[in-house]
Amino acid sequence: MILPWLASKTGVSDHRAEELWRAACRQAEWFTGKRDDSSYWGVVLQNLLDLLEQERLRAYPLLVWPSLLMQGGLQYWSLLTQHWLLAASRSLQSGRQR
């Protein structure tokens, strides 16, 4: 029920919002390595909000694109860094338990 509301709030079609929802779920599963726990759903929601915001910003004029590309790149590298740090901490923890 909240997805159509978010879609209309950001000016995205319901069909596109469903596609973004599935992408957010895939990203969250990749990031957390889990499915159906509170951390997973928190990451799904944040990813969905970020994706909806990116869709909303696509309508901006070309003069805004350089800053949007930089912002998207920073968000991507931040997510990637968090993923690798989480994976490294998990491997260190499993190494200590042996």
Short mmCIF file of N, CA, C and O in Angstrom, two decimals:
data_model
loop_
_atom_site.label_atom_id
_atom_site.label_comp_id
_atom_site.label_asym_id
_atom_site.label_seq_id
_atom_site.Cartn_x
_atom_site.Cartn_y
_atom_site.Cartn_z
N MET A 1 0.81 -1.19 0.00
CA MET A 1 0.00 0.00 0.00
C MET A 1 0.85 1.26 0.00
O MET A 1 0.42 2.28 -0.48
N ILE A 2 2.05 1.15 0.54
CA ILE A 2 2.89 2.34 0.61
C ILE A 2 3.61 2.59 -0.72
O ILE A 2 3.94 3.73 -1.04
N LEU A 3 3.82 1.53 -1.51
CA LEU A 3 4.55 1.69 -2.78
C LEU A 3 3.83 2.63 -3.76
O LEU A 3 4.47 3.53 -4.31
N PRO A 4 2.52 2.49 -3.98
CA PRO A 4 1.85 3.44 -4.87
C PRO A 4 1.91 4.89 -4.35
O PRO A 4 2.03 5.83 -5.12
N TRP A 5 1.84 5.03 -3.04
CA TRP A 5 1.93 6.37 -2.45
C TRP A 5 3.30 6.98 -2.70
O TRP A 5 3.42 8.13 -3.10
N LEU A 6 4.36 6.19 -2.46
CA LEU A 6 5.72 6.68 -2.73
C LEU A 6 5.91 7.00 -4.20
O LEU A 6 6.56 7.99 -4.55
N ALA A 7 5.34 6.16 -5.06
CA ALA A 7 5.47 6.38 -6.50
C ALA A 7 4.79 7.69 -6.90
O ALA A 7 5.37 8.49 -7.65
N SER A 8 3.60 7.92 -6.40
CA SER A 8 2.90 9.16 -6.77
C SER A 8 3.59 10.38 -6.16
O SER A 8 3.62 11.45 -6.77
N LYS A 9 4.16 10.22 -4.99
CA LYS A 9 4.87 11.33 -4.33
C LYS A 9 6.10 11.76 -5.13
O LYS A 9 6.43 12.93 -5.19
N THR A 10 6.77 10.79 -5.76
CA THR A 10 7.98 11.10 -6.51
C THR A 10 7.73 11.25 -8.01
O THR A 10 8.65 11.52 -8.77
N GLY A 11 6.48 11.02 -8.45
CA GLY A 11 6.16 11.18 -9.86
C GLY A 11 6.58 10.01 -10.72
O GLY A 11 6.83 10.16 -11.91
N VAL A 12 6.67 8.82 -10.14
CA VAL A 12 7.09 7.61 -10.84
C VAL A 12 5.84 6.75 -11.05
O VAL A 12 4.96 6.71 -10.19
N SER A 13 5.76 6.07 -12.19
CA SER A 13 4.61 5.20 -12.44
C SER A 13 4.64 4.00 -11.48
O SER A 13 5.69 3.63 -10.96
N ASP A 14 3.48 3.41 -11.27
CA ASP A 14 3.39 2.24 -10.39
C ASP A 14 4.23 1.08 -10.91
O ASP A 14 4.89 0.37 -10.15
N HIS A 15 4.21 0.89 -12.22
CA HIS A 15 4.99 -0.19 -12.83
C HIS A 15 6.49 0.02 -12.59
O HIS A 15 7.20 -0.92 -12.22
N ARG A 16 6.95 1.24 -12.79
CA ARG A 16 8.37 1.54 -12.57
C ARG A 16 8.73 1.41 -11.09
O ARG A 16 9.81 0.93 -10.75
N ALA A 17 7.83 1.80 -10.21
CA ALA A 17 8.08 1.67 -8.77
C ALA A 17 8.22 0.20 -8.38
O ALA A 17 9.07 -0.14 -7.54
N GLU A 18 7.44 -0.69 -8.99
CA GLU A 18 7.57 -2.12 -8.72
C GLU A 18 8.92 -2.64 -9.20
O GLU A 18 9.55 -3.47 -8.53
N GLU A 19 9.39 -2.16 -10.34
CA GLU A 19 10.71 -2.56 -10.83
C GLU A 19 11.80 -2.08 -9.87
O GLU A 19 12.76 -2.82 -9.58
N LEU A 20 11.66 -0.87 -9.39
CA LEU A 20 12.63 -0.32 -8.44
C LEU A 20 12.59 -1.09 -7.12
O LEU A 20 13.62 -1.30 -6.48
N TRP A 21 11.39 -1.52 -6.71
CA TRP A 21 11.25 -2.32 -5.49
C TRP A 21 12.03 -3.63 -5.61
O TRP A 21 12.76 -4.01 -4.72
N ARG A 22 11.88 -4.29 -6.76
CA ARG A 22 12.61 -5.55 -6.96
C ARG A 22 14.12 -5.30 -6.98
O ARG A 22 14.89 -6.10 -6.42
N ALA A 23 14.55 -4.21 -7.60
CA ALA A 23 15.99 -3.89 -7.61
C ALA A 23 16.48 -3.59 -6.19
O ALA A 23 17.58 -4.02 -5.81
N ALA A 24 15.69 -2.89 -5.40
CA ALA A 24 16.07 -2.59 -4.02
C ALA A 24 16.19 -3.87 -3.20
O ALA A 24 17.10 -4.00 -2.37
N CYS A 25 15.30 -4.81 -3.44
CA CYS A 25 15.35 -6.10 -2.73
C CYS A 25 16.61 -6.88 -3.10
O CYS A 25 17.28 -7.45 -2.24
N ARG A 26 16.94 -6.89 -4.39
CA ARG A 26 18.17 -7.59 -4.83
C ARG A 26 19.40 -6.96 -4.22
O ARG A 26 20.31 -7.66 -3.75
N GLN A 27 19.47 -5.63 -4.22
CA GLN A 27 20.62 -4.93 -3.65
C GLN A 27 20.74 -5.21 -2.15
O GLN A 27 21.84 -5.42 -1.64
N ALA A 28 19.62 -5.21 -1.45
CA ALA A 28 19.65 -5.44 -0.01
C ALA A 28 20.09 -6.86 0.31
O ALA A 28 20.84 -7.08 1.26
N GLU A 29 19.62 -7.82 -0.48
CA GLU A 29 20.04 -9.20 -0.25
C GLU A 29 21.54 -9.36 -0.50
O GLU A 29 22.24 -10.03 0.24
N TRP A 30 22.04 -8.70 -1.53
CA TRP A 30 23.47 -8.74 -1.81
C TRP A 30 24.25 -8.09 -0.69
O TRP A 30 25.29 -8.58 -0.27
N PHE A 31 23.74 -6.96 -0.19
CA PHE A 31 24.47 -6.20 0.83
C PHE A 31 24.46 -6.91 2.18
O PHE A 31 25.49 -7.01 2.83
N THR A 32 23.31 -7.39 2.61
CA THR A 32 23.20 -7.99 3.95
C THR A 32 23.52 -9.48 3.95
O THR A 32 23.88 -10.02 4.99
N GLY A 33 23.36 -10.14 2.81
CA GLY A 33 23.56 -11.57 2.77
C GLY A 33 22.42 -12.35 3.41
O GLY A 33 22.52 -13.54 3.64
N LYS A 34 21.36 -11.65 3.74
CA LYS A 34 20.21 -12.27 4.39
C LYS A 34 18.95 -11.87 3.65
O LYS A 34 18.96 -11.06 2.75
N ARG A 35 17.86 -12.45 4.11
CA ARG A 35 16.55 -12.10 3.57
C ARG A 35 15.54 -12.27 4.70
O ARG A 35 15.60 -13.21 5.44
N ASP A 36 14.65 -11.32 4.80
CA ASP A 36 13.57 -11.39 5.80
C ASP A 36 14.03 -11.19 7.24
O ASP A 36 13.55 -11.89 8.13
N ASP A 37 14.95 -10.29 7.48
CA ASP A 37 15.20 -9.86 8.86
C ASP A 37 15.18 -8.33 8.89
O ASP A 37 15.04 -7.68 7.86
N SER A 38 15.28 -7.75 10.05
CA SER A 38 15.09 -6.31 10.18
C SER A 38 16.16 -5.50 9.44
O SER A 38 15.86 -4.46 8.86
N SER A 39 17.40 -5.97 9.46
CA SER A 39 18.45 -5.23 8.75
C SER A 39 18.21 -5.26 7.24
O SER A 39 18.43 -4.27 6.54
N TYR A 40 17.74 -6.40 6.74
CA TYR A 40 17.43 -6.53 5.32
C TYR A 40 16.34 -5.54 4.92
O TYR A 40 16.48 -4.80 3.94
N TRP A 41 15.24 -5.49 5.68
CA TRP A 41 14.14 -4.60 5.32
C TRP A 41 14.52 -3.14 5.47
O TRP A 41 14.05 -2.29 4.70
N GLY A 42 15.40 -2.82 6.41
CA GLY A 42 15.87 -1.44 6.53
C GLY A 42 16.67 -1.02 5.31
O GLY A 42 16.51 0.09 4.79
N VAL A 43 17.53 -1.92 4.83
CA VAL A 43 18.33 -1.63 3.63
C VAL A 43 17.43 -1.56 2.40
O VAL A 43 17.63 -0.71 1.53
N VAL A 44 16.41 -2.43 2.32
CA VAL A 44 15.47 -2.39 1.19
C VAL A 44 14.80 -1.02 1.13
O VAL A 44 14.73 -0.40 0.07
N LEU A 45 14.30 -0.56 2.26
CA LEU A 45 13.60 0.73 2.28
C LEU A 45 14.52 1.86 1.88
O LEU A 45 14.15 2.72 1.07
N GLN A 46 15.74 1.88 2.42
CA GLN A 46 16.67 2.96 2.06
C GLN A 46 17.04 2.91 0.59
O GLN A 46 17.10 3.93 -0.08
N ASN A 47 17.28 1.71 0.07
CA ASN A 47 17.59 1.57 -1.35
C ASN A 47 16.42 2.04 -2.22
O ASN A 47 16.63 2.72 -3.23
N LEU A 48 15.21 1.67 -1.84
CA LEU A 48 14.03 2.09 -2.60
C LEU A 48 13.90 3.60 -2.61
O LEU A 48 13.67 4.20 -3.67
N LEU A 49 14.08 4.22 -1.47
CA LEU A 49 13.99 5.68 -1.42
C LEU A 49 15.06 6.33 -2.28
O LEU A 49 14.81 7.32 -2.97
N ASP A 50 16.28 5.78 -2.25
CA ASP A 50 17.36 6.31 -3.09
C ASP A 50 17.04 6.14 -4.57
O ASP A 50 17.25 7.06 -5.37
N LEU A 51 16.53 4.97 -4.95
CA LEU A 51 16.20 4.73 -6.36
C LEU A 51 15.05 5.62 -6.83
O LEU A 51 15.08 6.13 -7.95
N LEU A 52 14.06 5.81 -5.99
CA LEU A 52 12.96 6.71 -6.35
C LEU A 52 13.45 8.14 -6.51
O LEU A 52 13.01 8.86 -7.41
N GLU A 53 14.35 8.55 -5.64
CA GLU A 53 14.90 9.90 -5.75
C GLU A 53 15.70 10.05 -7.05
O GLU A 53 15.62 11.07 -7.73
N GLN A 54 16.46 9.04 -7.41
CA GLN A 54 17.20 9.09 -8.68
C GLN A 54 16.26 9.18 -9.87
O GLN A 54 16.52 9.91 -10.82
N GLU A 55 15.15 8.44 -9.81
CA GLU A 55 14.16 8.50 -10.89
C GLU A 55 13.55 9.90 -10.98
O GLU A 55 13.33 10.42 -12.06
N ARG A 56 13.28 10.49 -9.83
CA ARG A 56 12.69 11.83 -9.81
C ARG A 56 13.66 12.84 -10.40
O ARG A 56 13.26 13.75 -11.13
N LEU A 57 14.94 12.67 -10.14
CA LEU A 57 15.94 13.63 -10.60
C LEU A 57 16.27 13.48 -12.08
O LEU A 57 16.89 14.36 -12.66
N ARG A 58 15.84 12.38 -12.69
CA ARG A 58 16.11 12.20 -14.13
C ARG A 58 15.43 13.25 -14.99
O ARG A 58 15.83 13.50 -16.11
N ALA A 59 14.39 13.87 -14.48
CA ALA A 59 13.66 14.89 -15.25
C ALA A 59 14.36 16.25 -15.22
O ALA A 59 13.93 17.16 -15.90
N TYR A 60 15.43 16.37 -14.45
CA TYR A 60 16.12 17.65 -14.34
C TYR A 60 16.85 17.98 -15.64
O TYR A 60 17.21 17.10 -16.40
N PRO A 61 17.14 19.27 -15.87
CA PRO A 61 17.87 19.66 -17.08
C PRO A 61 19.30 19.12 -17.09
O PRO A 61 19.82 18.69 -16.07
N LEU A 62 19.89 19.17 -18.25
CA LEU A 62 21.24 18.62 -18.42
C LEU A 62 22.29 19.32 -17.56
O LEU A 62 23.31 18.72 -17.24
N LEU A 63 22.06 20.53 -17.16
CA LEU A 63 23.05 21.23 -16.33
C LEU A 63 23.21 20.61 -14.95
O LEU A 63 24.23 20.78 -14.30
N VAL A 64 22.23 19.88 -14.51
CA VAL A 64 22.28 19.27 -13.18
C VAL A 64 22.95 17.89 -13.23
O VAL A 64 23.42 17.40 -12.21
N TRP A 65 23.05 17.30 -14.40
CA TRP A 65 23.56 15.93 -14.51
C TRP A 65 24.94 15.71 -13.92
O TRP A 65 25.16 14.69 -13.26
N PRO A 66 25.92 16.62 -14.09
CA PRO A 66 27.24 16.34 -13.49
C PRO A 66 27.18 16.14 -11.97
O PRO A 66 27.80 15.22 -11.44
N SER A 67 26.42 16.97 -11.30
CA SER A 67 26.33 16.80 -9.85
C SER A 67 25.56 15.53 -9.48
O SER A 67 25.87 14.87 -8.49
N LEU A 68 24.55 15.17 -10.30
CA LEU A 68 23.81 13.93 -10.04
C LEU A 68 24.70 12.71 -10.24
O LEU A 68 24.63 11.75 -9.47
N LEU A 69 25.52 12.73 -11.27
CA LEU A 69 26.44 11.61 -11.51
C LEU A 69 27.44 11.46 -10.37
O LEU A 69 27.73 10.36 -9.92
N MET A 70 27.94 12.59 -9.89
CA MET A 70 28.88 12.55 -8.78
C MET A 70 28.20 11.99 -7.53
O MET A 70 28.74 11.13 -6.84
N GLN A 71 26.99 12.45 -7.25
CA GLN A 71 26.26 11.97 -6.08
C GLN A 71 25.98 10.48 -6.19
O GLN A 71 26.16 9.73 -5.24
N GLY A 72 25.54 10.02 -7.37
CA GLY A 72 25.28 8.60 -7.56
C GLY A 72 26.54 7.76 -7.40
O GLY A 72 26.51 6.68 -6.83
N GLY A 73 27.65 8.27 -7.93
CA GLY A 73 28.92 7.55 -7.80
C GLY A 73 29.36 7.45 -6.35
O GLY A 73 29.82 6.40 -5.90
N LEU A 74 29.20 8.52 -5.61
CA LEU A 74 29.58 8.50 -4.19
C LEU A 74 28.71 7.52 -3.41
O LEU A 74 29.20 6.79 -2.56
N GLN A 75 27.41 7.50 -3.72
CA GLN A 75 26.52 6.57 -3.03
C GLN A 75 26.89 5.13 -3.37
O GLN A 75 26.91 4.26 -2.50
N TYR A 76 27.21 4.87 -4.63
CA TYR A 76 27.58 3.51 -5.05
C TYR A 76 28.85 3.06 -4.34
O TYR A 76 28.91 1.96 -3.80
N TRP A 77 29.88 3.89 -4.34
CA TRP A 77 31.14 3.50 -3.72
C TRP A 77 31.00 3.38 -2.21
O TRP A 77 31.65 2.55 -1.58
N SER A 78 30.16 4.19 -1.61
CA SER A 78 29.91 4.07 -0.18
C SER A 78 29.25 2.73 0.14
O SER A 78 29.65 2.04 1.07
N LEU A 79 28.25 2.35 -0.65
CA LEU A 79 27.58 1.06 -0.46
C LEU A 79 28.56 -0.09 -0.67
O LEU A 79 28.58 -1.05 0.11
N LEU A 80 29.38 0.01 -1.70
CA LEU A 80 30.35 -1.04 -1.98
C LEU A 80 31.37 -1.17 -0.85
O LEU A 80 31.70 -2.28 -0.42
N THR A 81 31.83 -0.04 -0.32
CA THR A 81 32.78 -0.06 0.79
C THR A 81 32.16 -0.68 2.03
O THR A 81 32.79 -1.50 2.70
N GLN A 82 30.92 -0.32 2.32
CA GLN A 82 30.23 -0.89 3.47
C GLN A 82 30.09 -2.40 3.31
O GLN A 82 30.28 -3.16 4.27
N HIS A 83 29.78 -2.84 2.11
CA HIS A 83 29.63 -4.28 1.86
C HIS A 83 30.94 -5.01 2.13
O HIS A 83 30.96 -6.05 2.81
N TRP A 84 32.04 -4.50 1.61
CA TRP A 84 33.32 -5.19 1.79
C TRP A 84 33.80 -5.13 3.23
O TRP A 84 34.40 -6.09 3.73
N LEU A 85 33.52 -4.04 3.93
CA LEU A 85 33.88 -3.97 5.35
C LEU A 85 33.07 -4.98 6.16
O LEU A 85 33.60 -5.63 7.07
N LEU A 86 31.80 -5.12 5.84
CA LEU A 86 30.96 -6.09 6.52
C LEU A 86 31.45 -7.52 6.24
O LEU A 86 31.54 -8.34 7.15
N ALA A 87 31.80 -7.79 4.99
CA ALA A 87 32.30 -9.12 4.64
C ALA A 87 33.63 -9.40 5.34
O ALA A 87 33.86 -10.52 5.83
N ALA A 88 34.50 -8.38 5.43
CA ALA A 88 35.78 -8.57 6.09
C ALA A 88 35.60 -8.82 7.59
O ALA A 88 36.27 -9.68 8.17
N SER A 89 34.68 -8.09 8.20
CA SER A 89 34.46 -8.30 9.63
C SER A 89 33.85 -9.68 9.89
O SER A 89 34.18 -10.32 10.89
N ARG A 90 32.99 -10.16 8.99
CA ARG A 90 32.43 -11.50 9.15
C ARG A 90 33.51 -12.56 9.03
O ARG A 90 33.54 -13.53 9.79
N SER A 91 34.44 -12.38 8.09
CA SER A 91 35.50 -13.38 7.94
C SER A 91 36.45 -13.34 9.12
O SER A 91 36.94 -14.38 9.55
N LEU A 92 36.70 -12.15 9.69
CA LEU A 92 37.55 -12.07 10.87
C LEU A 92 36.88 -12.74 12.07
O LEU A 92 37.53 -13.43 12.85
N GLN A 93 35.58 -12.54 12.21
CA GLN A 93 34.86 -13.15 13.31
C GLN A 93 34.83 -14.67 13.19
O GLN A 93 34.99 -15.37 14.16
N SER A 94 34.64 -15.16 11.99
CA SER A 94 34.62 -16.62 11.81
C SER A 94 36.02 -17.20 12.02
O SER A 94 36.16 -18.32 12.49
N GLY A 95 37.07 -16.43 11.72
CA GLY A 95 38.43 -16.89 11.95
C GLY A 95 38.77 -16.97 13.43
O GLY A 95 39.51 -17.82 13.87
N ARG A 96 38.21 -16.07 14.21
CA ARG A 96 38.45 -16.07 15.66
C ARG A 96 37.72 -17.21 16.35
O ARG A 96 38.15 -17.69 17.39
N GLN A 97 36.61 -17.63 15.80
CA GLN A 97 35.81 -18.67 16.43
C GLN A 97 36.39 -20.05 16.24
O GLN A 97 36.01 -20.98 16.91
N ARG A 98 37.31 -20.20 15.35
CA ARG A 98 37.89 -21.54 15.08
C ARG A 98 38.84 -21.96 16.13
O ARG A 98 39.42 -21.66 16.93
#
